[in-house]
mmCIF file of C-alpha atoms in Angstrom:
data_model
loop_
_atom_site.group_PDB
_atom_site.id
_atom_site.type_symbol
_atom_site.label_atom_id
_atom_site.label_comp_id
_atom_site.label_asym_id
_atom_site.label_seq_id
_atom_site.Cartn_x
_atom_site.Cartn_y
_atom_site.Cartn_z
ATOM 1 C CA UNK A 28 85.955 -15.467 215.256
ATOM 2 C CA UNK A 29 82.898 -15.413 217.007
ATOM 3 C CA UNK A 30 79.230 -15.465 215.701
ATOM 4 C CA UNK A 31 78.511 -11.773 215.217
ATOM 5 C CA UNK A 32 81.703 -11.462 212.850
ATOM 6 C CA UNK A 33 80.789 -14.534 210.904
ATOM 7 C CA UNK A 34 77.351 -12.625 210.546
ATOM 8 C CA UNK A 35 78.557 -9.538 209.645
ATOM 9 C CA UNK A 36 80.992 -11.634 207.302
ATOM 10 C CA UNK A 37 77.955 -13.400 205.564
ATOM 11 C CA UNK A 38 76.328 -10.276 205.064
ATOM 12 C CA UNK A 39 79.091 -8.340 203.698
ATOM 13 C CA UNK A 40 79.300 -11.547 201.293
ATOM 14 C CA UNK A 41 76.142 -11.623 200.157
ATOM 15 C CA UNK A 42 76.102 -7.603 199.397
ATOM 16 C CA UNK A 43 79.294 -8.281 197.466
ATOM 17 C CA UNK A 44 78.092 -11.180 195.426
ATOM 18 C CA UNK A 45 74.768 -8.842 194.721
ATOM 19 C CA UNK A 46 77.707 -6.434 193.130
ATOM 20 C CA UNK A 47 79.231 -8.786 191.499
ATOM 21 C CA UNK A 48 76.110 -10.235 189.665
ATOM 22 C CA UNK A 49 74.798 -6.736 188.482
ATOM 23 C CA UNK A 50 78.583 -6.148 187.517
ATOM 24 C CA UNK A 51 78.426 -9.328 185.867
ATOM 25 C CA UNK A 52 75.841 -8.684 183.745
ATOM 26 C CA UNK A 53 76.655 -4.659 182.534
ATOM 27 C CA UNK A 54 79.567 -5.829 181.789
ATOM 28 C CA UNK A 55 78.062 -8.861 179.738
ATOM 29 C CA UNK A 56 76.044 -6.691 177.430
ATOM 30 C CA UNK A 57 79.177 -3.868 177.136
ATOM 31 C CA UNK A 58 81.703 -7.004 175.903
ATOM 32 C CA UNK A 59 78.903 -8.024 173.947
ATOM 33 C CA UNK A 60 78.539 -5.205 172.172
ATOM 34 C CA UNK A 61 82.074 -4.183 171.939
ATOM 35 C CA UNK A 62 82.910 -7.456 170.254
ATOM 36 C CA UNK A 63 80.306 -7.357 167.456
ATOM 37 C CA UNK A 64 81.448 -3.791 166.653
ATOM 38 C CA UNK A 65 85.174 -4.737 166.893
ATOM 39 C CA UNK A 66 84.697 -7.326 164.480
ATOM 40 C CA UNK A 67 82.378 -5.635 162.002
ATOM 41 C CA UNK A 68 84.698 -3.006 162.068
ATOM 42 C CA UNK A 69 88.004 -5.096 161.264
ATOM 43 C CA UNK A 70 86.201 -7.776 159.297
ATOM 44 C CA UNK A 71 84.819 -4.826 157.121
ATOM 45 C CA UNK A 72 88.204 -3.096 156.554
ATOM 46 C CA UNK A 73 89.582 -6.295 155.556
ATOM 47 C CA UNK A 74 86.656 -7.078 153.152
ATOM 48 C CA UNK A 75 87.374 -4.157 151.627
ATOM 49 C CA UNK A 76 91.247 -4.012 151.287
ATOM 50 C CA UNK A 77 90.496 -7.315 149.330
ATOM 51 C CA UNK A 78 87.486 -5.800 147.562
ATOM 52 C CA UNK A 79 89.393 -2.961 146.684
ATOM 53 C CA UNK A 80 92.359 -5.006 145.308
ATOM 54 C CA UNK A 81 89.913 -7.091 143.185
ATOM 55 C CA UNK A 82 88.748 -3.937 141.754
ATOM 56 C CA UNK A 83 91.845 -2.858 140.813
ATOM 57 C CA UNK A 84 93.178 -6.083 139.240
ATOM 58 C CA UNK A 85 90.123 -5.964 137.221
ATOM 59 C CA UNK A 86 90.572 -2.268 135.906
ATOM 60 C CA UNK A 87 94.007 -3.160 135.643
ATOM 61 C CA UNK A 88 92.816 -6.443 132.681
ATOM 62 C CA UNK A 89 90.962 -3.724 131.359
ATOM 63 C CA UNK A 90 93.819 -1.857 130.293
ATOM 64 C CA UNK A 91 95.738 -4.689 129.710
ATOM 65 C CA UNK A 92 92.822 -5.926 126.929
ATOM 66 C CA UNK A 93 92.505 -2.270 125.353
ATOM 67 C CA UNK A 94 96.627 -1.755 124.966
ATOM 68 C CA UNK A 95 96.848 -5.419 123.368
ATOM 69 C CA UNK A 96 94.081 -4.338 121.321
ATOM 70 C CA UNK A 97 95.778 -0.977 120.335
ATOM 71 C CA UNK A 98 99.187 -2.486 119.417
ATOM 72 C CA UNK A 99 97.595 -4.739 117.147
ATOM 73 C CA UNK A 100 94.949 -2.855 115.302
ATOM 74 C CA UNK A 101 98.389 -0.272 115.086
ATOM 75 C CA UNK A 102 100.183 -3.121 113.773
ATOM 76 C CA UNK A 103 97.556 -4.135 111.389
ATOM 77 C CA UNK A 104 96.490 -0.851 110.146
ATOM 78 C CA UNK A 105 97.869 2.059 108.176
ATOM 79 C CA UNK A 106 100.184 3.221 110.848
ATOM 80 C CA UNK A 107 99.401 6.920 110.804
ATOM 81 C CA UNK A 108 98.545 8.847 114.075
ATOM 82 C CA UNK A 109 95.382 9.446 112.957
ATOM 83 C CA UNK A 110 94.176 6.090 113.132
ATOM 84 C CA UNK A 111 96.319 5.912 115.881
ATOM 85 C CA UNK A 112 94.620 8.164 117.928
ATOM 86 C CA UNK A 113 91.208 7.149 116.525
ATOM 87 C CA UNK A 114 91.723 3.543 117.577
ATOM 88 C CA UNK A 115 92.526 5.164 120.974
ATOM 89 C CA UNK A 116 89.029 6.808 121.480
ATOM 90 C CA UNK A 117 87.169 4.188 119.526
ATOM 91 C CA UNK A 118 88.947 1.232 121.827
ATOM 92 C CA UNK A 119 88.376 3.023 124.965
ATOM 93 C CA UNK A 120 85.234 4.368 124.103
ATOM 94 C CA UNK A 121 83.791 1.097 123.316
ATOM 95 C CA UNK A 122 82.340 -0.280 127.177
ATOM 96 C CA UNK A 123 80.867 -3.475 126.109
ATOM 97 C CA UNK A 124 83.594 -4.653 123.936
ATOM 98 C CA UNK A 125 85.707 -3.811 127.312
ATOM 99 C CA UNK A 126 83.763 -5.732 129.436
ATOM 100 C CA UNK A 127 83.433 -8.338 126.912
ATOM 101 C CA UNK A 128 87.068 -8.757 126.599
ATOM 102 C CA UNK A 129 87.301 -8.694 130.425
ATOM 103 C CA UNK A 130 84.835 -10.449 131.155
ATOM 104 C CA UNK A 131 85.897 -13.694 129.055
ATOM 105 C CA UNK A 132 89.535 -13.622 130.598
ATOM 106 C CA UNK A 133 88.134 -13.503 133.869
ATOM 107 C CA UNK A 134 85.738 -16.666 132.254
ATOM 108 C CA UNK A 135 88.803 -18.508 131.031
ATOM 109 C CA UNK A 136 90.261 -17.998 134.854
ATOM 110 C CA UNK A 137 87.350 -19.805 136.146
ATOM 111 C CA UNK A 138 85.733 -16.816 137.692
ATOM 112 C CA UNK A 139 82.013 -17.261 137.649
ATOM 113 C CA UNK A 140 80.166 -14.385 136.152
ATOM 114 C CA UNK A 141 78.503 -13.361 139.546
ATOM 115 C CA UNK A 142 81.633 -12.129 141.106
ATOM 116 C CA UNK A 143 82.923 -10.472 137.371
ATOM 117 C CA UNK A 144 79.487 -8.598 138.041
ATOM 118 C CA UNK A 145 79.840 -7.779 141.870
ATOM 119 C CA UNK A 146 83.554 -6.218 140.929
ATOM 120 C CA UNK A 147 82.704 -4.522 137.816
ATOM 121 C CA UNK A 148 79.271 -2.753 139.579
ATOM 122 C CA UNK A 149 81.556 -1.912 142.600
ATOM 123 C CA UNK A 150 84.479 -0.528 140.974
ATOM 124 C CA UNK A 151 83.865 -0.718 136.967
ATOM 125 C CA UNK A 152 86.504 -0.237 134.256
ATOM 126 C CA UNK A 153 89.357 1.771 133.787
ATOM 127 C CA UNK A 154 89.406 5.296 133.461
ATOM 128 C CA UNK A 155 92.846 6.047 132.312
ATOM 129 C CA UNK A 156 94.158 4.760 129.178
ATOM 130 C CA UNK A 157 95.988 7.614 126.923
ATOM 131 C CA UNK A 158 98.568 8.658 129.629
ATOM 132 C CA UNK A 159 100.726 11.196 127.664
ATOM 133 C CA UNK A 160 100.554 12.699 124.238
ATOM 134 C CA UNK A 161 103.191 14.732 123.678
ATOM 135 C CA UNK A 162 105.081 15.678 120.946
ATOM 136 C CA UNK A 163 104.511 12.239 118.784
ATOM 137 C CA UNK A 164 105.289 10.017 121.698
ATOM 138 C CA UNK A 165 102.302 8.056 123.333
ATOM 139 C CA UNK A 166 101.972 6.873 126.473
ATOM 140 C CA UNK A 167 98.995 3.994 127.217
ATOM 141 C CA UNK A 168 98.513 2.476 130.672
ATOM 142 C CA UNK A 169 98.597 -1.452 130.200
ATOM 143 C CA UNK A 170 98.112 -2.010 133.798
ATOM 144 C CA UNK A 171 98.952 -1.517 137.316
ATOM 145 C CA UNK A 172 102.578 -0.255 136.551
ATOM 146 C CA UNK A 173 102.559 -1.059 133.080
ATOM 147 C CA UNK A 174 102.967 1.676 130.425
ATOM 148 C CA UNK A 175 104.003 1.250 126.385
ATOM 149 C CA UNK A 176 105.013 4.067 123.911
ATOM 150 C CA UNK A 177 104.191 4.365 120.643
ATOM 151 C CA UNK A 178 106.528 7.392 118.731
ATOM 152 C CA UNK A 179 105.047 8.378 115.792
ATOM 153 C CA UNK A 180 107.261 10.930 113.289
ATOM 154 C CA UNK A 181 105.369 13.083 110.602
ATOM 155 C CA UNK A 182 102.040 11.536 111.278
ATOM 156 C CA UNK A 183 103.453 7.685 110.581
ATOM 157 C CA UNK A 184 104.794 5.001 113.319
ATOM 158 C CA UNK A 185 108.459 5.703 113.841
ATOM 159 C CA UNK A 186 108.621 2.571 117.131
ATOM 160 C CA UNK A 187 106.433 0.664 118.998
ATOM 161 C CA UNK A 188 107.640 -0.693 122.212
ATOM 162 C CA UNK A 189 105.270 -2.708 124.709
ATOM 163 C CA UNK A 190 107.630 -4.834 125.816
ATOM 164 C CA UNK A 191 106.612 -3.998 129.035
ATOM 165 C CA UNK A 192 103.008 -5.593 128.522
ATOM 166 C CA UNK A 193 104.716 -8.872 126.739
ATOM 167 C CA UNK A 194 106.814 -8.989 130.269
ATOM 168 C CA UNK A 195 103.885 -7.961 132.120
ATOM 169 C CA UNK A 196 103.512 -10.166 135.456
ATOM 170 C CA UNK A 197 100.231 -9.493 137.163
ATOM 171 C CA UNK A 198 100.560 -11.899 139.689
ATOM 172 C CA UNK A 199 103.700 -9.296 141.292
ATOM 173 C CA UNK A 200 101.574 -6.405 140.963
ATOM 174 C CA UNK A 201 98.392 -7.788 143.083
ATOM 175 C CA UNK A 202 99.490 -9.561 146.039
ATOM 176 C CA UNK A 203 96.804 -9.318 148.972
ATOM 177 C CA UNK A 204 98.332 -9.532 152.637
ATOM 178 C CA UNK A 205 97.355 -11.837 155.011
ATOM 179 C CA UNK A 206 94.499 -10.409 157.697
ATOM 180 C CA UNK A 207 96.105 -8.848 160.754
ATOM 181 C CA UNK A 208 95.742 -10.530 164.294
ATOM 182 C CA UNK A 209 92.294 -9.211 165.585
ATOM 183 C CA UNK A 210 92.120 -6.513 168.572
ATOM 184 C CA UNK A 211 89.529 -5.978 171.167
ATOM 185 C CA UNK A 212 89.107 -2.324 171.018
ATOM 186 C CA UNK B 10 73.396 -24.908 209.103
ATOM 187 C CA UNK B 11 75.501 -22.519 211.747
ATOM 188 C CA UNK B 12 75.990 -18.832 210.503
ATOM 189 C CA UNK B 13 79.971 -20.164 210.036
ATOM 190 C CA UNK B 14 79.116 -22.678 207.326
ATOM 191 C CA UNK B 15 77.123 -20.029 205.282
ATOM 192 C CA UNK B 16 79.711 -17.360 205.983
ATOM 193 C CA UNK B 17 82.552 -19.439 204.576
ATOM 194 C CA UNK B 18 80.253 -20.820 201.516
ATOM 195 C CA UNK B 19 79.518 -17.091 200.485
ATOM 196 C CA UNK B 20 83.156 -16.567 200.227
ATOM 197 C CA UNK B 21 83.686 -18.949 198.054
ATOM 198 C CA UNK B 22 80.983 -18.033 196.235
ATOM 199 C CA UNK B 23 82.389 -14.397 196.133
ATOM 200 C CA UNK B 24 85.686 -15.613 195.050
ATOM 201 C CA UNK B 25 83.589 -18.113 192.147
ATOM 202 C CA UNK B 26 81.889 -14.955 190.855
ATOM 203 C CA UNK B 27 84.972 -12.896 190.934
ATOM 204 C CA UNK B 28 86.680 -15.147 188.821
ATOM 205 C CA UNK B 29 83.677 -15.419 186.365
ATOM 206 C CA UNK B 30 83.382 -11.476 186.020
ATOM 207 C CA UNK B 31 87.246 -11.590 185.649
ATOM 208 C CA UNK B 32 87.159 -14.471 182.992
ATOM 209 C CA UNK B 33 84.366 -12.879 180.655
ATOM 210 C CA UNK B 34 85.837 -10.486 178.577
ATOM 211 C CA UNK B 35 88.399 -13.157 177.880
ATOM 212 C CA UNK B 36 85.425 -15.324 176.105
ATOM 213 C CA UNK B 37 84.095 -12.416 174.743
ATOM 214 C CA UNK B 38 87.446 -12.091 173.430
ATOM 215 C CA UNK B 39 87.883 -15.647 172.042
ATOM 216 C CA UNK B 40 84.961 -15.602 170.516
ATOM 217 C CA UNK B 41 85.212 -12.755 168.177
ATOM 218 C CA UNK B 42 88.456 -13.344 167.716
ATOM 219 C CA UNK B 43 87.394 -16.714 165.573
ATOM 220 C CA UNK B 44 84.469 -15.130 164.411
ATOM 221 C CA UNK B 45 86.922 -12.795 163.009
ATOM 222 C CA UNK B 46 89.982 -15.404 162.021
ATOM 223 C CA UNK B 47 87.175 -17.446 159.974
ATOM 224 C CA UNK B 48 85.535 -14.837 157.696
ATOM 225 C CA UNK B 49 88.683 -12.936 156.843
ATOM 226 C CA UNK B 50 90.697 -16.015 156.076
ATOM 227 C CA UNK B 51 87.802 -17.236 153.822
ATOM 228 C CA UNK B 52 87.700 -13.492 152.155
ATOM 229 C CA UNK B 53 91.720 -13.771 152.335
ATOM 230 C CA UNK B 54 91.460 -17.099 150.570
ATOM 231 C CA UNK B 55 89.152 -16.720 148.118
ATOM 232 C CA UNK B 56 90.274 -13.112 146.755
ATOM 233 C CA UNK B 57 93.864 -14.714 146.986
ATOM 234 C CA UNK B 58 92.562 -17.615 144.489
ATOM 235 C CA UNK B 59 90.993 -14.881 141.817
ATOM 236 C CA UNK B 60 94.538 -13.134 141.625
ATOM 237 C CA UNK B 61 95.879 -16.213 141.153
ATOM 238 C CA UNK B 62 93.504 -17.224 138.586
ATOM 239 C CA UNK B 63 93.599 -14.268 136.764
ATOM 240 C CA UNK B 64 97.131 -14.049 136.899
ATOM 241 C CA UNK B 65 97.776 -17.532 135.178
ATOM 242 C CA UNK B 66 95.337 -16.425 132.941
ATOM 243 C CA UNK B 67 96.900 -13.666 132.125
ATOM 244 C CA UNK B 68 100.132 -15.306 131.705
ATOM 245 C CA UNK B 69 99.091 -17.326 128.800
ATOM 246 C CA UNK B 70 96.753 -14.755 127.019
ATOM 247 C CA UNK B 71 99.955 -12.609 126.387
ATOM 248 C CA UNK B 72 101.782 -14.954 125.017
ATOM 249 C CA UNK B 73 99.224 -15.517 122.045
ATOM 250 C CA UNK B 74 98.891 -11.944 122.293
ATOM 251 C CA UNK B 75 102.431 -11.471 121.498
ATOM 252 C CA UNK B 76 102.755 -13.821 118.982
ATOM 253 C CA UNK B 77 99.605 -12.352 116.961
ATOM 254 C CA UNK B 78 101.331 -9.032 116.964
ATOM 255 C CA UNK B 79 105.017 -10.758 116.207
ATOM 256 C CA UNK B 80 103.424 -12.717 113.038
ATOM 257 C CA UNK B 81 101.613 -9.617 111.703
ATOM 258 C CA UNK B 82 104.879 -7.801 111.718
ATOM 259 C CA UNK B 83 107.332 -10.720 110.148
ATOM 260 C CA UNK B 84 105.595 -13.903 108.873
ATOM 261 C CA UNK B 85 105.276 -14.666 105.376
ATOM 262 C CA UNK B 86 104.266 -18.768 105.334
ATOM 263 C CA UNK B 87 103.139 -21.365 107.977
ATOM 264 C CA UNK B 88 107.016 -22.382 108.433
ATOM 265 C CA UNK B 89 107.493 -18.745 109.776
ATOM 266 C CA UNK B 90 104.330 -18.789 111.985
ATOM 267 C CA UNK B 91 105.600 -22.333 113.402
ATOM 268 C CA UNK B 92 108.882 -20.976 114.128
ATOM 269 C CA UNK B 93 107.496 -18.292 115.736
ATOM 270 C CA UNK B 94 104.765 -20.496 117.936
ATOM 271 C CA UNK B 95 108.336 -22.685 119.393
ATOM 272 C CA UNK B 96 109.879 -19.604 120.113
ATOM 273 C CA UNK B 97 106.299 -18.497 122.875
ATOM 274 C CA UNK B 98 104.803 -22.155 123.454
ATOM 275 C CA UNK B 99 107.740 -24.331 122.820
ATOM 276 C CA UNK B 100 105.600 -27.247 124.010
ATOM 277 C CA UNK B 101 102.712 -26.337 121.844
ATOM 278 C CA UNK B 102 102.366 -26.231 117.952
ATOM 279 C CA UNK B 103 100.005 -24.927 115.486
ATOM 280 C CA UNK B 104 97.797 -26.763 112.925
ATOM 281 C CA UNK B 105 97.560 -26.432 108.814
ATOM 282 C CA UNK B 106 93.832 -26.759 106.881
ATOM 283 C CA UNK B 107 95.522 -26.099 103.910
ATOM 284 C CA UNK B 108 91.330 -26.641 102.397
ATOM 285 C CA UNK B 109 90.617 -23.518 104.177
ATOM 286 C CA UNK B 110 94.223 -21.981 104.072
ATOM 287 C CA UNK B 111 94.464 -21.219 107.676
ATOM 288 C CA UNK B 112 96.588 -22.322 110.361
ATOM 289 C CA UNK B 113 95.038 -22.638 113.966
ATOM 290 C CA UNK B 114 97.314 -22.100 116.746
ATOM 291 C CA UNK B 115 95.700 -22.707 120.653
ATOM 292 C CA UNK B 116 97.693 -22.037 123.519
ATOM 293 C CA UNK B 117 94.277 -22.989 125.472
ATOM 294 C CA UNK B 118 90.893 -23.739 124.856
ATOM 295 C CA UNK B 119 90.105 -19.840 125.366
ATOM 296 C CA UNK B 120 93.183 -18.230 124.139
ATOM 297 C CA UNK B 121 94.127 -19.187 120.385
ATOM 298 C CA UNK B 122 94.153 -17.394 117.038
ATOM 299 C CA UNK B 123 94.047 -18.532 113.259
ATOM 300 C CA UNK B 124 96.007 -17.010 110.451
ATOM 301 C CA UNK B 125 94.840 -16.597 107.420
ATOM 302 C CA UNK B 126 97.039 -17.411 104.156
ATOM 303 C CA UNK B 127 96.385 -16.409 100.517
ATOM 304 C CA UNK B 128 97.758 -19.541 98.778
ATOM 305 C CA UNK B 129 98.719 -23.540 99.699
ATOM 306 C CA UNK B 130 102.500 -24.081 98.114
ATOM 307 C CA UNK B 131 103.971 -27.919 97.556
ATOM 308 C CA UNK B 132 107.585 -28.178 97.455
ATOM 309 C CA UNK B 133 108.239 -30.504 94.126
ATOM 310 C CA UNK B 134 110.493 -32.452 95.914
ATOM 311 C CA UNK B 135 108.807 -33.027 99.413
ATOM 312 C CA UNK B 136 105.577 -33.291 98.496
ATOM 313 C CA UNK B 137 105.365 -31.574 101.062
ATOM 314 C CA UNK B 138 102.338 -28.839 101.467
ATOM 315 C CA UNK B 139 102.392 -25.254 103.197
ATOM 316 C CA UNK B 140 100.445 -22.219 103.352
ATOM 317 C CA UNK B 141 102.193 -18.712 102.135
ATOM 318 C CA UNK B 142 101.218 -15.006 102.007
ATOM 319 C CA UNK B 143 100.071 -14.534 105.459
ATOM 320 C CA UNK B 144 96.607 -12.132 104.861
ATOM 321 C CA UNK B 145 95.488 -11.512 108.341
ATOM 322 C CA UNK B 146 95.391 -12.996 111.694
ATOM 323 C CA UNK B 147 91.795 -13.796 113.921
ATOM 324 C CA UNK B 148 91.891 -12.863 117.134
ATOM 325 C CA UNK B 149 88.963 -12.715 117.866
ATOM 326 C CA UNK B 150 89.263 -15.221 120.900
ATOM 327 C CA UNK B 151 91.476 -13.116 122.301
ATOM 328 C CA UNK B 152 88.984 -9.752 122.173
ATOM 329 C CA UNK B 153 86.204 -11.986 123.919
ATOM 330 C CA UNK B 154 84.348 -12.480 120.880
ATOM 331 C CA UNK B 155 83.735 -16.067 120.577
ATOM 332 C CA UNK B 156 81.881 -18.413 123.226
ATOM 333 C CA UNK B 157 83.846 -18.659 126.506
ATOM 334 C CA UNK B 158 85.509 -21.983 126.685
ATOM 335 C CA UNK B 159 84.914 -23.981 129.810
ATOM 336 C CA UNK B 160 87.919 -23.378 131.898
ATOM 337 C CA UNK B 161 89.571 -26.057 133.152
ATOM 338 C CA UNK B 162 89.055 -25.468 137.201
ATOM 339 C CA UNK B 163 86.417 -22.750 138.539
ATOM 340 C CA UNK B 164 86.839 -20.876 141.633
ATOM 341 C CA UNK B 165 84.457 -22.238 144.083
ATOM 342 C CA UNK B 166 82.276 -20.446 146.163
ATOM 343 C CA UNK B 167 84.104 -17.339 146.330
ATOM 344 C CA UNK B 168 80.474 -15.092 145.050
ATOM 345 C CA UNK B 169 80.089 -15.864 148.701
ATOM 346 C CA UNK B 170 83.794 -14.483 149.046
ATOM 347 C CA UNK B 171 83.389 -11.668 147.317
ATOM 348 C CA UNK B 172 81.807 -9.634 150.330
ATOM 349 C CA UNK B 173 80.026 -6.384 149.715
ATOM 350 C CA UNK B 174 81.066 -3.430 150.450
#
């Protein structure tokens, strides 16, 4: 090759590398800024698939507390659905005894009070307890997929059967999965 | 320095920042992924711990409830209540104060209950002293109304796992 090529070579070069740099850096803020939202965005749906599971399993020891409650202040008491279904409102009605109850299971797990409060302010107790009333027969959420009957006959306890809450294994109802692999949207 | 040299070095150099521009978005790409494997394994870990936690917790706490609503239902004396405590926690037994007529039964330092018994019998023969006429059962531990126990292991660090929404 003679001179003028290797000149016209040097110059189409340098022009390129000029390209390349301002490439270079676009590019460098665009990645930039496509990672951090990438990985706000999956980091945040993550935080809150586990949030949201925490919140659950606690609403879930909520109802667990207030149905062990119920069977034994039914056990205890005068058996009539009257006091059944007072015991009912007056259990569920009762917020702080709820959290109180929750709040030292959680205590005896070795969950420091902080994160009892961060899951309770984000996602609170229960709201379900009394699940059917029909006919005599009473249905009372005792958990995630946990439900005991009480069949009362005439106004007096006929059965009670919360075998389901003795059997109860919380531990197969809350399992939280493993993050996915992260993509570079 | 003949125009050759410097044509051939800015080639080079072309191909070096060709390869850089090429290579960026795959350290870009490493980087956030860690970023990214490090927090959620933490959050993964440490919200995987409180289930766990919880879980054992739970596991024992319905056992005592379950015997609390068993004895209400069919014991009579502190024999029947001890029978009853083999048949939940057959590793774990109950205790008489036949001064105060109760028997104390702890499963754990949170979760335990104490029956209450109207009168202390002696067998003749025996000597032998137990508590009869079961009157009511405390469970108050088990409603959250006594001082929380210590528990044996706390989660650490996870109020920095438990990420706001």
């Amino acid at each position: 090759m003679n001179k003028k090529k290797f000149k016209i070579l040097a110059i189409v070069d340098a022009v390129i590398i000029v390209a390349l740099f301002i490439v270079m850096f676009t590019l460098k803020g665009q990645y930039n800024e496509q990672a951090q939202t990438s990985v706000k965005e999956q980091v945040g749906a993550y935080q809150e698939t586990a949030n949201g599971l925490l919140q659950e399993q606690w609403k879930s020891v909520d109802q667990y507390g207030m149905a062990w409650k119920l069977i034994f202040t039914t056990l205890t008491g005068n058996k009539t659905e009257a006091s059944f279904n007072a015991a009912v409102k007056a259990i569920e009605g009762d917020k702080e005894a709820r959290f109180k109850q929750l709040s030292y299971t959680f205590t005896a797990a070795g969950i420091p009070p902080k994160v009892q409060n961060d899951i309770n302010e984000k996602g609170g107790l229960a709201d379900k307890f009394l699940l059917k009333d029909e006919k005599g027969v009473k249905e009372v959420a005792c958990g995630k997929n946990c439900v005991i009957t009480f069949t009362f006959a005439k106004g007096k306890l006929k059965s009670s059967d919360y075998k389901a809450l003795v059997e109860y294994n919380m531990a197969e109802n809350f399992k939280l999965e493993a993050p996915a692999t992260f993509h570079f949207e | 320095m003949n125009i050759k040299t410097i044509a051939i070095a800015l080639t080079v150099l072309v191909v070096a920042v060709l390869a850089t521009v090429l290579m960026q978005k795959g350290n870009y790409v490493s980087q956030a992924t860690e970023h990214y494997e490090k927090t959620t394994t933490n959050t993964f870990k440490g919200s995987s711990k409180i289930i766990e936690y919880v879980s054992n917790s739970i596991d024992q706490n319905k056992l005592v409830w379950a015997l609390a609503c068993d004895a209400v239902q069919s014991v009579k004396t502190s024999q029947d209540m001890a029978k009853l405590e083999a048949k939940y926690f057959p590793t774990t037994k109950g205790s008489n104060s036949l001064s105060k007529k109760t028997r104390r039964f702890e499963a754990t330092s949170a979760y335990f209950i104490v029956s209450s018994f109207d009168k202390v019998d002696e067998d003749k023969k025996t000597q032998l002293k137990t508590l009869s006429g079961l009157n009511s059962i405390d469970v108050s531990a088990l409603l959250g109304q006594v001082a929380a126990a210590a528990p044996a292991e706390e989660v650490e660090g996870e109020g920095e796992e438990y990420v706001e929404e």
